[in-house]
Short mmCIF file of C-alpha atoms in Angstrom, two decimals:
data_model
loop_
_atom_site.label_atom_id
_atom_site.label_comp_id
_atom_site.label_asym_id
_atom_site.label_seq_id
_atom_site.Cartn_x
_atom_site.Cartn_y
_atom_site.Cartn_z
CA MET D 1 -110.82 89.76 -171.11
CA LYS D 2 -108.70 92.86 -171.72
CA ILE D 3 -105.56 92.76 -173.85
CA LEU D 4 -102.84 94.91 -172.32
CA SER D 5 -100.03 94.33 -174.80
CA TYR D 6 -98.86 91.91 -177.44
CA SER D 7 -95.66 90.91 -179.17
CA SER D 8 -95.17 89.22 -182.49
CA PHE D 9 -92.46 86.90 -183.67
CA ALA D 10 -91.02 86.02 -186.99
CA ASN D 11 -93.26 83.03 -187.09
CA PRO D 12 -96.57 84.49 -188.28
CA SER D 13 -98.49 81.78 -186.62
CA LEU D 14 -97.40 82.78 -183.11
CA LEU D 15 -98.58 85.86 -181.20
CA LEU D 16 -97.76 86.74 -177.60
CA VAL D 17 -100.51 88.60 -175.85
CA HIS D 18 -100.49 90.16 -172.40
CA CYS D 19 -104.08 90.23 -171.37
CA GLU D 20 -106.06 90.83 -168.26
CA LEU D 21 -108.65 88.20 -167.40
CA PRO D 22 -111.58 88.93 -165.17
CA ALA D 23 -111.71 87.29 -161.84
CA ILE D 24 -113.49 83.90 -161.90
CA LYS D 25 -115.09 82.73 -158.76
CA SER D 26 -116.25 79.34 -157.78
CA GLY D 27 -117.71 79.33 -154.36
CA MET D 28 -115.43 81.46 -152.23
CA HIS D 29 -112.19 80.79 -154.12
CA ARG D 30 -110.64 83.24 -156.57
CA PHE D 31 -108.86 81.68 -159.46
CA PHE D 32 -107.55 84.71 -161.28
CA SER D 33 -106.96 88.17 -159.81
CA SER D 34 -104.21 89.79 -161.75
CA SER D 35 -102.94 89.67 -165.24
CA THR D 36 -102.19 86.67 -167.32
CA HIS D 37 -99.89 86.10 -170.19
CA CYS D 38 -101.32 83.91 -172.87
CA ILE D 39 -100.05 82.73 -176.16
CA LEU D 40 -102.39 82.72 -179.13
CA SER D 41 -101.41 80.50 -181.94
CA TYR D 42 -103.07 80.64 -185.33
CA GLU D 43 -103.18 77.79 -187.76
CA LYS D 44 -104.47 78.13 -191.25
CA ARG D 45 -106.26 74.79 -191.20
CA SER D 46 -107.84 74.84 -187.77
CA GLY D 47 -108.20 78.54 -187.22
CA LEU D 48 -107.36 80.41 -183.99
CA LYS D 49 -106.26 78.38 -181.02
CA MET D 50 -105.50 79.82 -177.59
CA ARG D 51 -103.09 78.15 -175.32
CA PHE D 52 -102.73 79.50 -171.83
CA HIS D 53 -99.34 79.76 -170.21
CA CYS D 54 -100.32 81.52 -167.07
CA SER D 55 -98.17 83.45 -164.63
CA VAL D 56 -100.39 84.72 -161.89
CA ALA D 57 -99.20 87.50 -159.60
CA ASN D 58 -100.27 88.13 -156.09
CA SER D 59 -102.42 84.96 -155.94
CA ALA D 60 -102.01 81.53 -154.52
CA PRO D 61 -102.70 78.64 -156.81
CA SER D 62 -106.10 77.00 -156.37
CA SER D 63 -106.95 73.32 -156.40
CA SER D 64 -108.56 73.81 -159.83
CA SER D 65 -106.47 75.51 -162.44
CA VAL D 66 -107.40 76.92 -165.78
CA ASP D 67 -105.76 74.01 -167.50
CA LEU D 68 -108.10 71.68 -165.61
CA SER D 69 -111.15 73.73 -166.59
CA VAL D 70 -110.14 73.73 -170.20
CA SER D 71 -109.45 70.01 -170.05
CA LYS D 72 -112.94 69.37 -168.71
CA ALA D 73 -114.46 71.48 -171.49
CA ASP D 74 -112.49 69.60 -174.10
CA SER D 75 -113.60 66.33 -172.56
CA VAL D 76 -117.24 67.37 -172.69
CA ASN D 77 -116.92 68.52 -176.29
CA ARG D 78 -115.12 65.34 -177.20
CA ARG D 79 -117.88 63.22 -175.66
CA ARG D 80 -120.45 65.27 -177.53
CA ARG D 81 -118.58 64.76 -180.78
CA GLN D 82 -118.32 61.05 -180.10
CA LYS D 83 -122.00 60.86 -179.28
CA THR D 84 -122.92 62.77 -182.44
CA SER D 85 -120.59 60.63 -184.49
CA ALA D 86 -122.06 57.47 -183.00
CA SER D 87 -125.64 58.66 -183.61
CA MET D 88 -124.90 58.81 -187.31
CA TYR D 89 -124.58 55.01 -187.33
CA THR D 90 -127.71 54.17 -185.32
CA HIS D 91 -129.75 54.00 -188.60
CA PRO D 92 -129.57 50.52 -190.19
CA SER D 93 -127.65 50.06 -193.38
CA LEU D 94 -129.19 48.74 -196.60
CA LEU D 95 -127.75 45.34 -195.87
CA GLU D 96 -129.29 45.34 -192.41
CA ILE D 97 -132.66 46.37 -193.87
CA LYS D 98 -132.46 43.59 -196.43
CA ASN D 99 -131.58 41.02 -193.79
CA GLU D 100 -134.44 42.21 -191.59
CA LYS D 101 -136.92 41.84 -194.48
CA ILE D 102 -135.66 38.35 -195.14
CA ALA D 103 -136.07 37.47 -191.49
CA ASN D 104 -139.61 38.91 -191.36
CA ARG D 105 -140.60 37.06 -194.52
CA ALA D 106 -139.21 33.85 -193.08
CA ARG D 107 -141.35 34.33 -189.96
CA VAL D 108 -144.45 34.94 -192.13
CA TYR D 109 -143.68 31.82 -194.17
CA ASP D 110 -143.28 29.77 -191.00
CA PHE D 111 -146.68 31.00 -189.83
CA LEU D 112 -148.33 30.09 -193.14
CA ARG D 113 -146.76 26.64 -193.18
CA GLY D 114 -147.92 26.15 -189.62
CA ILE D 115 -151.58 26.57 -190.62
CA GLY D 116 -151.25 24.44 -193.76
CA ILE D 117 -150.68 27.07 -196.47
CA VAL D 118 -147.93 26.42 -199.01
CA PRO D 119 -146.13 29.74 -199.66
CA ASP D 120 -144.06 28.57 -202.63
CA GLU D 121 -145.95 30.76 -205.11
CA LEU D 122 -145.59 33.90 -203.02
CA GLU D 123 -142.01 34.69 -204.04
CA GLY D 124 -141.84 38.20 -205.41
CA LEU D 125 -145.24 39.10 -203.96
CA GLU D 126 -145.41 41.94 -201.47
CA LEU D 127 -146.53 40.47 -198.16
CA PRO D 128 -147.14 41.91 -194.68
CA VAL D 129 -143.95 42.47 -192.69
CA THR D 130 -145.41 40.98 -189.53
CA VAL D 131 -147.12 37.74 -188.67
CA GLU D 132 -149.94 39.66 -186.98
CA VAL D 133 -150.99 41.40 -190.20
CA MET D 134 -150.84 38.12 -192.14
CA ARG D 135 -152.94 36.43 -189.46
CA GLU D 136 -155.51 39.22 -189.87
CA ARG D 137 -155.76 38.52 -193.61
CA VAL D 138 -156.13 34.79 -193.15
CA ASP D 139 -158.79 35.28 -190.46
CA PHE D 140 -160.73 37.65 -192.72
CA LEU D 141 -160.68 35.12 -195.57
CA HIS D 142 -161.91 32.46 -193.15
CA LYS D 143 -164.82 34.73 -192.18
CA LEU D 144 -165.74 34.91 -195.86
CA GLY D 145 -165.99 31.11 -195.87
CA LEU D 146 -162.73 30.34 -197.66
CA THR D 147 -160.82 27.33 -196.38
CA ILE D 148 -157.10 26.62 -196.30
CA GLU D 149 -157.62 24.53 -199.44
CA ASP D 150 -159.26 27.50 -201.17
CA ILE D 151 -156.32 29.73 -200.26
CA ASN D 152 -153.85 27.12 -201.51
CA ASN D 153 -155.73 27.03 -204.80
CA TYR D 154 -155.02 30.74 -205.20
CA PRO D 155 -152.37 31.79 -202.65
CA LEU D 156 -151.90 35.18 -204.35
CA VAL D 157 -155.01 36.30 -202.47
CA LEU D 158 -152.72 36.71 -199.45
CA GLY D 159 -151.20 39.71 -201.21
CA CYS D 160 -154.49 41.62 -200.89
CA SER D 161 -154.86 44.10 -198.07
CA VAL D 162 -158.00 43.74 -196.00
CA LYS D 163 -158.66 47.47 -195.80
CA LYS D 164 -157.32 48.58 -199.19
CA ASN D 165 -158.48 45.68 -201.38
CA MET D 166 -160.91 43.20 -199.87
CA ILE D 167 -163.37 45.43 -198.03
CA PRO D 168 -163.83 48.00 -200.87
CA VAL D 169 -164.46 45.26 -203.45
CA LEU D 170 -166.92 43.35 -201.26
CA ASP D 171 -168.73 46.55 -200.31
CA TYR D 172 -169.14 47.40 -203.99
CA LEU D 173 -170.52 43.96 -204.82
CA GLY D 174 -172.91 44.22 -201.90
CA LYS D 175 -174.17 47.60 -203.07
CA LEU D 176 -174.83 46.14 -206.53
CA GLY D 177 -177.04 43.51 -204.89
CA VAL D 178 -174.78 40.47 -204.89
CA ARG D 179 -175.95 38.39 -201.94
CA LYS D 180 -173.52 37.89 -199.08
CA SER D 181 -174.52 34.25 -198.97
CA THR D 182 -172.90 33.86 -202.40
CA PHE D 183 -169.61 35.58 -201.54
CA THR D 184 -167.87 32.32 -200.67
CA GLU D 185 -168.63 30.61 -203.98
CA PHE D 186 -168.06 33.90 -205.80
CA LEU D 187 -164.50 34.15 -204.44
CA ARG D 188 -163.79 30.48 -205.00
CA ARG D 189 -164.58 30.86 -208.67
CA TYR D 190 -162.94 34.26 -209.17
CA PRO D 191 -160.61 35.23 -206.30
CA GLN D 192 -158.80 37.63 -208.65
CA VAL D 193 -161.62 40.10 -208.04
CA LEU D 194 -159.96 41.03 -204.73
CA HIS D 195 -157.03 42.51 -206.68
CA ALA D 196 -159.34 44.70 -208.77
CA SER D 197 -159.93 48.41 -208.52
CA VAL D 198 -163.59 49.29 -208.09
CA VAL D 199 -163.35 52.44 -210.20
CA ILE D 200 -160.91 51.25 -212.88
CA ASP D 201 -161.83 47.57 -213.27
CA LEU D 202 -165.28 46.69 -211.89
CA ALA D 203 -167.53 49.70 -212.49
CA PRO D 204 -166.82 49.88 -216.27
CA VAL D 205 -167.76 46.21 -216.71
CA VAL D 206 -171.05 46.70 -214.86
CA LYS D 207 -171.81 49.73 -217.02
CA TYR D 208 -171.04 47.69 -220.14
CA LEU D 209 -173.42 44.93 -219.07
CA GLN D 210 -176.18 47.45 -218.57
CA GLY D 211 -175.44 48.74 -222.07
CA MET D 212 -176.17 45.20 -223.31
CA ASP D 213 -179.77 45.61 -222.09
CA ILE D 214 -179.21 43.64 -218.91
CA LYS D 215 -181.44 45.32 -216.39
CA PRO D 216 -179.80 46.70 -213.22
CA VAL D 217 -181.95 44.38 -211.13
CA ASP D 218 -180.51 41.41 -213.04
CA ILE D 219 -176.85 42.45 -212.75
CA PRO D 220 -176.32 40.79 -209.32
CA ARG D 221 -177.62 37.43 -210.53
CA VAL D 222 -175.45 37.66 -213.65
CA LEU D 223 -172.36 38.28 -211.51
CA GLU D 224 -173.28 35.48 -209.11
CA ARG D 225 -173.68 33.04 -211.95
CA TYR D 226 -170.59 34.12 -213.87
CA PRO D 227 -168.20 36.21 -211.71
CA GLU D 228 -165.39 35.73 -214.22
CA VAL D 229 -167.06 38.35 -216.43
CA LEU D 230 -165.54 41.04 -214.19
CA GLY D 231 -162.12 40.20 -215.57
CA PHE D 232 -162.92 40.48 -219.28
CA LYS D 233 -161.89 43.30 -221.57
CA LEU D 234 -164.79 45.39 -222.73
CA GLU D 235 -163.82 45.43 -226.39
CA GLY D 236 -162.54 41.87 -226.51
CA THR D 237 -164.42 38.59 -226.35
CA MET D 238 -167.61 40.13 -224.95
CA SER D 239 -168.31 42.43 -227.87
CA THR D 240 -167.42 39.90 -230.60
CA SER D 241 -169.62 37.11 -229.21
CA VAL D 242 -172.65 39.39 -228.98
CA ALA D 243 -172.04 40.76 -232.47
CA TYR D 244 -171.89 37.24 -233.90
CA LEU D 245 -175.19 36.21 -232.30
CA VAL D 246 -176.92 39.26 -233.69
CA GLY D 247 -175.39 38.45 -237.07
CA ILE D 248 -176.93 34.95 -237.24
CA GLY D 249 -180.40 36.25 -236.41
CA VAL D 250 -180.71 36.56 -232.63
CA ALA D 251 -183.03 39.53 -232.15
CA ARG D 252 -181.26 42.57 -230.71
CA ARG D 253 -184.01 43.05 -228.18
CA GLU D 254 -183.45 39.49 -226.96
CA ILE D 255 -179.74 39.95 -226.20
CA GLY D 256 -180.37 41.22 -222.68
CA GLY D 257 -182.46 38.18 -221.79
CA VAL D 258 -180.01 35.80 -223.45
CA LEU D 259 -177.05 37.20 -221.50
CA THR D 260 -179.03 37.32 -218.28
CA ARG D 261 -179.88 33.63 -218.49
CA PHE D 262 -176.48 32.52 -219.81
CA PRO D 263 -173.80 35.18 -219.23
CA GLU D 264 -171.08 32.64 -220.01
CA ILE D 265 -171.59 33.65 -223.65
CA LEU D 266 -169.57 36.78 -222.90
CA GLY D 267 -166.50 34.66 -222.28
CA MET D 268 -166.87 32.35 -225.27
CA ARG D 269 -164.69 32.83 -228.31
CA VAL D 270 -166.60 33.01 -231.57
CA GLY D 271 -164.14 31.11 -233.73
CA ARG D 272 -163.40 28.44 -231.17
CA SER D 273 -166.81 27.79 -229.60
CA ILE D 274 -169.91 29.58 -230.90
CA LYS D 275 -169.40 29.47 -234.67
CA PRO D 276 -168.43 25.75 -234.87
CA PHE D 277 -171.50 24.87 -232.76
CA VAL D 278 -173.87 26.87 -234.98
CA GLU D 279 -172.38 25.45 -238.18
CA TYR D 280 -172.64 21.88 -236.87
CA LEU D 281 -176.37 22.28 -236.19
CA GLU D 282 -176.78 23.75 -239.65
CA ASN D 283 -175.12 20.69 -241.15
CA LEU D 284 -177.62 18.49 -239.31
CA GLY D 285 -180.45 20.28 -241.10
CA ILE D 286 -181.40 23.10 -238.72
CA PRO D 287 -181.46 26.44 -240.57
CA LYS D 288 -179.30 29.20 -239.12
CA LEU D 289 -182.32 31.31 -238.23
CA ALA D 290 -183.83 28.33 -236.39
CA VAL D 291 -180.57 27.98 -234.46
CA ALA D 292 -180.87 31.66 -233.53
CA ARG D 293 -184.38 31.04 -232.18
CA LEU D 294 -183.12 28.06 -230.17
CA ILE D 295 -180.43 30.27 -228.65
CA GLU D 296 -183.02 32.90 -227.76
CA LYS D 297 -185.10 30.31 -225.92
CA ARG D 298 -182.32 28.12 -224.53
CA PRO D 299 -179.04 30.06 -224.61
CA HIS D 300 -177.35 27.51 -222.35
CA ILE D 301 -177.09 25.08 -225.28
CA LEU D 302 -174.05 27.11 -226.40
CA GLY D 303 -172.28 25.72 -223.37
CA PHE D 304 -172.54 22.13 -224.57
CA GLY D 305 -169.12 20.87 -225.55
CA LEU D 306 -169.19 20.20 -229.28
CA GLU D 307 -166.51 17.53 -229.50
CA ASP D 308 -166.92 15.96 -226.06
CA VAL D 309 -170.72 15.98 -225.70
CA VAL D 310 -172.74 17.06 -228.74
CA LYS D 311 -171.18 14.88 -231.43
CA PRO D 312 -171.14 11.72 -229.24
CA ASN D 313 -174.82 12.28 -228.38
CA VAL D 314 -175.79 12.63 -232.04
CA LYS D 315 -173.95 9.40 -232.72
CA SER D 316 -175.92 7.73 -229.91
CA LEU D 317 -179.24 8.88 -231.38
CA LEU D 318 -178.35 7.29 -234.68
CA GLY D 319 -177.36 4.13 -232.86
CA PHE D 320 -180.82 3.92 -231.29
CA ASN D 321 -182.63 3.98 -234.62
CA VAL D 322 -183.31 7.69 -234.88
CA ARG D 323 -183.21 8.45 -238.58
CA GLN D 324 -180.62 10.89 -239.93
CA SER D 325 -183.37 12.95 -241.56
CA MET D 326 -185.09 13.37 -238.19
CA LEU D 327 -182.07 14.56 -236.19
CA ALA D 328 -182.85 18.22 -236.85
CA SER D 329 -186.42 17.76 -235.62
CA VAL D 330 -185.29 15.90 -232.50
CA ILE D 331 -182.79 18.62 -231.54
CA ALA D 332 -185.18 21.46 -232.34
CA GLN D 333 -187.87 19.94 -230.13
CA TYR D 334 -185.57 19.19 -227.22
CA PRO D 335 -182.18 20.95 -227.51
CA GLU D 336 -181.07 19.60 -224.13
CA ILE D 337 -180.86 16.11 -225.62
CA ILE D 338 -177.46 16.92 -227.14
CA GLY D 339 -176.06 18.15 -223.84
CA ILE D 340 -176.97 15.43 -221.35
CA GLU D 341 -175.38 12.04 -220.66
CA LEU D 342 -177.48 10.53 -223.38
CA ASP D 343 -176.15 7.06 -224.09
CA LEU D 344 -176.96 5.64 -220.65
CA LYS D 345 -180.40 7.27 -220.68
CA LEU D 346 -181.24 5.79 -224.05
CA HIS D 347 -180.17 2.31 -222.94
CA SER D 348 -182.15 2.54 -219.71
CA GLN D 349 -185.33 3.92 -221.28
CA GLN D 350 -185.37 1.49 -224.16
CA ASN D 351 -185.01 -1.50 -221.85
CA PHE D 352 -187.71 -0.19 -219.53
CA LEU D 353 -190.28 0.44 -222.28
CA LYS D 354 -189.61 -2.97 -223.75
CA SER D 355 -190.32 -4.54 -220.37
CA ILE D 356 -193.77 -2.93 -219.95
CA ILE D 357 -195.17 -2.64 -223.51
CA ASP D 358 -192.88 -4.95 -225.49
CA LEU D 359 -191.42 -2.10 -227.50
CA SER D 360 -189.06 -2.96 -230.38
CA PRO D 361 -185.82 -1.01 -231.04
CA GLU D 362 -187.37 0.50 -234.18
CA ASP D 363 -190.46 1.57 -232.23
CA PHE D 364 -188.21 3.22 -229.65
CA GLY D 365 -186.52 5.19 -232.43
CA ARG D 366 -189.92 6.46 -233.63
CA ILE D 367 -190.84 7.47 -230.08
CA VAL D 368 -187.62 9.47 -229.66
CA GLU D 369 -188.26 11.20 -232.98
CA LYS D 370 -191.75 12.30 -231.95
CA MET D 371 -191.02 13.08 -228.29
CA PRO D 372 -187.28 13.24 -227.50
CA GLN D 373 -188.13 14.26 -223.94
CA ILE D 374 -188.89 10.57 -223.33
CA VAL D 375 -185.24 10.10 -222.36
CA SER D 376 -185.76 12.31 -219.30
CA ILE D 377 -189.10 10.98 -218.04
CA SER D 378 -188.86 8.86 -214.91
CA ASN D 379 -190.29 5.36 -214.78
CA ARG D 380 -193.04 5.92 -212.25
CA PRO D 381 -195.30 8.25 -214.32
CA ILE D 382 -194.81 6.03 -217.37
CA VAL D 383 -196.12 3.03 -215.44
CA LYS D 384 -199.14 5.01 -214.22
CA HIS D 385 -200.08 6.10 -217.73
CA VAL D 386 -199.71 2.61 -219.19
CA ASP D 387 -201.82 1.16 -216.38
CA PHE D 388 -204.52 3.78 -217.06
CA LEU D 389 -204.72 2.85 -220.74
CA LYS D 390 -205.01 -0.82 -219.85
CA GLU D 391 -207.78 0.02 -217.36
CA CYS D 392 -209.65 1.79 -220.18
CA GLY D 393 -209.83 -1.55 -221.96
CA PHE D 394 -206.97 -1.31 -224.42
CA SER D 395 -204.97 -4.45 -225.08
CA PRO D 396 -201.15 -4.46 -224.63
CA GLU D 397 -200.75 -4.35 -228.39
CA GLN D 398 -203.14 -1.40 -228.65
CA VAL D 399 -201.26 0.38 -225.86
CA ARG D 400 -197.98 -0.19 -227.68
CA LYS D 401 -199.45 1.18 -230.93
CA MET D 402 -200.91 4.21 -229.15
CA VAL D 403 -197.61 5.03 -227.39
CA VAL D 404 -195.65 4.73 -230.64
CA GLY D 405 -198.21 6.91 -232.43
CA CYS D 406 -198.36 9.55 -229.70
CA PRO D 407 -195.64 9.23 -227.06
CA GLN D 408 -197.01 12.34 -225.35
CA LEU D 409 -199.57 10.02 -223.74
CA LEU D 410 -196.85 9.07 -221.26
CA ALA D 411 -196.40 12.67 -220.09
CA LEU D 412 -199.91 14.19 -220.07
CA ASN D 413 -201.86 15.13 -216.96
CA LEU D 414 -203.49 11.90 -215.88
CA ASP D 415 -206.58 13.54 -214.37
CA ILE D 416 -207.31 15.41 -217.62
CA MET D 417 -206.85 12.20 -219.59
CA LYS D 418 -209.49 10.52 -217.42
CA LEU D 419 -211.97 13.35 -218.05
CA CYS D 420 -211.37 13.17 -221.82
CA PHE D 421 -211.84 9.41 -221.89
CA ASN D 422 -215.07 9.59 -219.87
CA TYR D 423 -216.49 12.13 -222.33
CA PHE D 424 -215.36 10.02 -225.28
CA ARG D 425 -217.03 6.93 -223.87
CA ASP D 426 -220.21 8.48 -222.43
CA LYS D 427 -221.00 11.36 -224.80
CA MET D 428 -219.31 10.58 -228.08
CA GLY D 429 -220.04 6.85 -228.02
CA ARG D 430 -217.16 5.96 -230.28
CA PRO D 431 -215.27 2.63 -230.37
CA LEU D 432 -211.84 2.29 -228.73
CA ASP D 433 -210.29 1.73 -232.13
CA ASP D 434 -210.85 5.41 -232.89
CA LEU D 435 -208.52 6.29 -230.01
CA VAL D 436 -206.01 3.70 -231.17
CA SER D 437 -206.01 5.35 -234.59
CA PHE D 438 -205.80 8.87 -233.13
CA PRO D 439 -204.29 8.71 -229.61
CA ALA D 440 -203.50 12.44 -229.78
CA PHE D 441 -207.18 12.91 -228.80
CA PHE D 442 -206.01 13.07 -225.18
CA SER D 443 -203.77 16.06 -225.89
CA TYR D 444 -206.63 18.42 -226.86
CA GLY D 445 -208.52 20.60 -224.42
CA LEU D 446 -211.82 19.05 -223.41
CA GLU D 447 -213.75 22.27 -222.80
CA SER D 448 -212.01 24.44 -225.39
CA THR D 449 -211.88 22.04 -228.33
CA ILE D 450 -213.35 18.55 -227.96
CA LYS D 451 -216.79 19.40 -226.59
CA PRO D 452 -217.70 22.36 -228.84
CA ARG D 453 -216.51 20.66 -232.03
CA HIS D 454 -218.26 17.40 -231.22
CA LYS D 455 -221.53 19.25 -230.62
CA MET D 456 -221.26 21.04 -233.96
CA ILE D 457 -220.61 17.77 -235.80
CA ALA D 458 -223.42 16.01 -233.98
CA LYS D 459 -225.81 18.85 -234.86
CA LYS D 460 -225.03 18.39 -238.54
CA GLY D 461 -225.30 14.63 -238.17
CA TRP D 462 -221.89 14.09 -239.66
CA LYS D 463 -219.58 11.18 -238.94
CA CYS D 464 -215.86 11.87 -239.12
CA SER D 465 -212.60 10.59 -237.75
CA LEU D 466 -211.13 12.08 -234.61
CA GLY D 467 -208.25 13.41 -236.67
CA TRP D 468 -210.58 15.29 -239.03
CA LEU D 469 -212.43 16.68 -236.02
CA LEU D 470 -209.47 17.86 -233.98
CA ASN D 471 -206.28 18.14 -236.04
CA CYS D 472 -206.81 21.63 -237.43
CA SER D 473 -206.98 25.21 -236.25
CA ASP D 474 -210.20 26.85 -235.14
CA GLU D 475 -210.28 28.90 -238.35
CA LYS D 476 -209.87 25.81 -240.47
CA PHE D 477 -212.58 24.00 -238.56
CA GLU D 478 -214.97 26.91 -239.16
CA GLU D 479 -214.33 26.56 -242.90
CA ARG D 480 -215.06 22.85 -242.71
CA MET D 481 -218.36 23.53 -241.02
CA ALA D 482 -219.38 25.60 -244.03
CA TYR D 483 -219.07 22.57 -246.32
CA ASP D 484 -221.99 20.37 -247.20
CA THR D 485 -219.99 17.19 -246.89
CA ILE D 486 -216.64 15.95 -245.63
CA GLY D 487 -214.18 15.77 -248.53
CA VAL D 488 -211.35 13.32 -248.79
CA GLU D 489 -208.86 16.14 -248.99
CA GLU D 490 -209.96 17.27 -245.57
CA MET D 491 -208.63 14.20 -243.79
CA GLU D 492 -206.13 14.69 -241.02
CA VAL D 493 -202.51 15.43 -241.85
CA ASP D 494 -199.32 14.44 -240.13
CA SER D 495 -198.89 16.28 -236.85
CA SER D 496 -195.11 15.97 -236.68
CA PHE D 497 -192.89 18.88 -235.66
CA ASP D 498 -192.72 21.70 -238.20
CA MET D 499 -189.32 23.44 -238.36
CA ILE D 500 -190.83 26.50 -240.05
CA THR D 501 -192.79 27.37 -236.92
CA LEU D 502 -189.53 27.55 -235.00
CA MET D 503 -188.21 30.28 -237.29
CA ASP D 504 -191.22 32.54 -236.78
CA PRO D 505 -190.35 35.73 -234.88
CA ARG D 506 -191.04 35.47 -231.19
CA SER D 507 -194.29 37.13 -230.25
CA ASP D 508 -193.80 36.97 -226.51
CA GLU D 509 -191.87 39.52 -224.52
CA SER D 510 -188.20 38.97 -223.89
CA ALA D 511 -187.44 37.27 -220.62
CA SER D 512 -186.13 40.24 -218.67
CA ASP D 513 -186.50 38.75 -215.22
CA TYR D 514 -183.72 36.51 -214.03
CA GLU D 515 -184.38 32.86 -214.86
CA ASP D 516 -182.19 29.99 -213.82
CA ASP D 517 -182.00 27.29 -216.48
CA SER D 518 -180.20 24.88 -214.21
CA ASP D 519 -183.36 22.82 -213.73
CA ASP D 520 -184.11 22.51 -217.43
#
């Protein structure tokens, strides 16, 4: 466009311009061919605006004027502005987002209720936004063996992502050696493990257990038996319980074996559980060091409830004629006796023994004192042993006296007892009364003890009681053989349980391999 001339007015916002526009063609029609007057108006707010007031010379008007063209342009621009303006509101508002989340959560809740899961405890928990993702989580938990009931017991497990939480944790446990066959029970007992971080939460606990002398090969069995240990603080209950055990005399080298066989110790509070248990046994007459040795051998006794189980069982023992002074011996011989359902067992066993050997309540008390394991022996082997003694020629009264004197007769290997009796009858030629006086004869090794000692006595031509012959160590027997005669002071002594032997340091190696005490 070429400006030929212009004129200004007093109004500074109005300028008259005489300009020459180029010819514009559309098809074969010419719209402009000469000069055109146009008025330019300037506004401070909107800038320069051009309004055309056209006077065209030497040209016929066309069907499409400039005003029409400009109108079309304005219309297009206006539609563009409207479209742009409308596009600004296609994104949802915060209220719409909130309503959509509520709707999605409602759909997820409806799905959970439909399969039997109660979502009441899931408020505030971040859940999948779609039913499909929630269905994936539930299906994965089902594959692990968890039921709807298991999920309802801990519904927060639905907040765990399959890929981000569940799979990494289970892969880590599998690499440690935890058997897949135990995953179901593992998660039932401690589903919180699925929320844990492998690096931050699980790996440090495993490292701590290894620092407690639990061998890496035993770690999987420890976790299977007590998965809750993965949620404990390293410097909390775990460290204090171990320190207390070492303080009462549990050998430091035995700690690994103790924790391997009974890892629940790591979750027991000293002041609430372990210390009261130890002090109670001390009050019964078991020295603290002897308690420490019992824990080394049978660490699961720490799991016996003191108020609910131990004290009622001690009361039952006293009620069945076990003497107060013998309680320590009974517990030291058979620690499990204070952790089982004792009262019913005592009733049943006493009635049964009375029916077959006419045992009195006082006799039953003496039997329990000498062999507390009697409460756990089934009836069938007892009947077999009593029948064997009767077949040997002992009267019912002699059988009763022998059982009261040595209750172990009811638990010995029957075939070995037969061999011992045949040797006694055929080679030793002694009367049956000797066995009635010393029924423990059947508890000694035939080849290792009975035969060689009998031959030495026979060679000297001595006559002695079975107790003098057998109830001593090999060293002591060698000293006796150096004597010219049998002195009165060399008669047999009481063979009851000696607490001092329990407090001797353990000579065997610590049980490093995993052992399950569940059958004890």
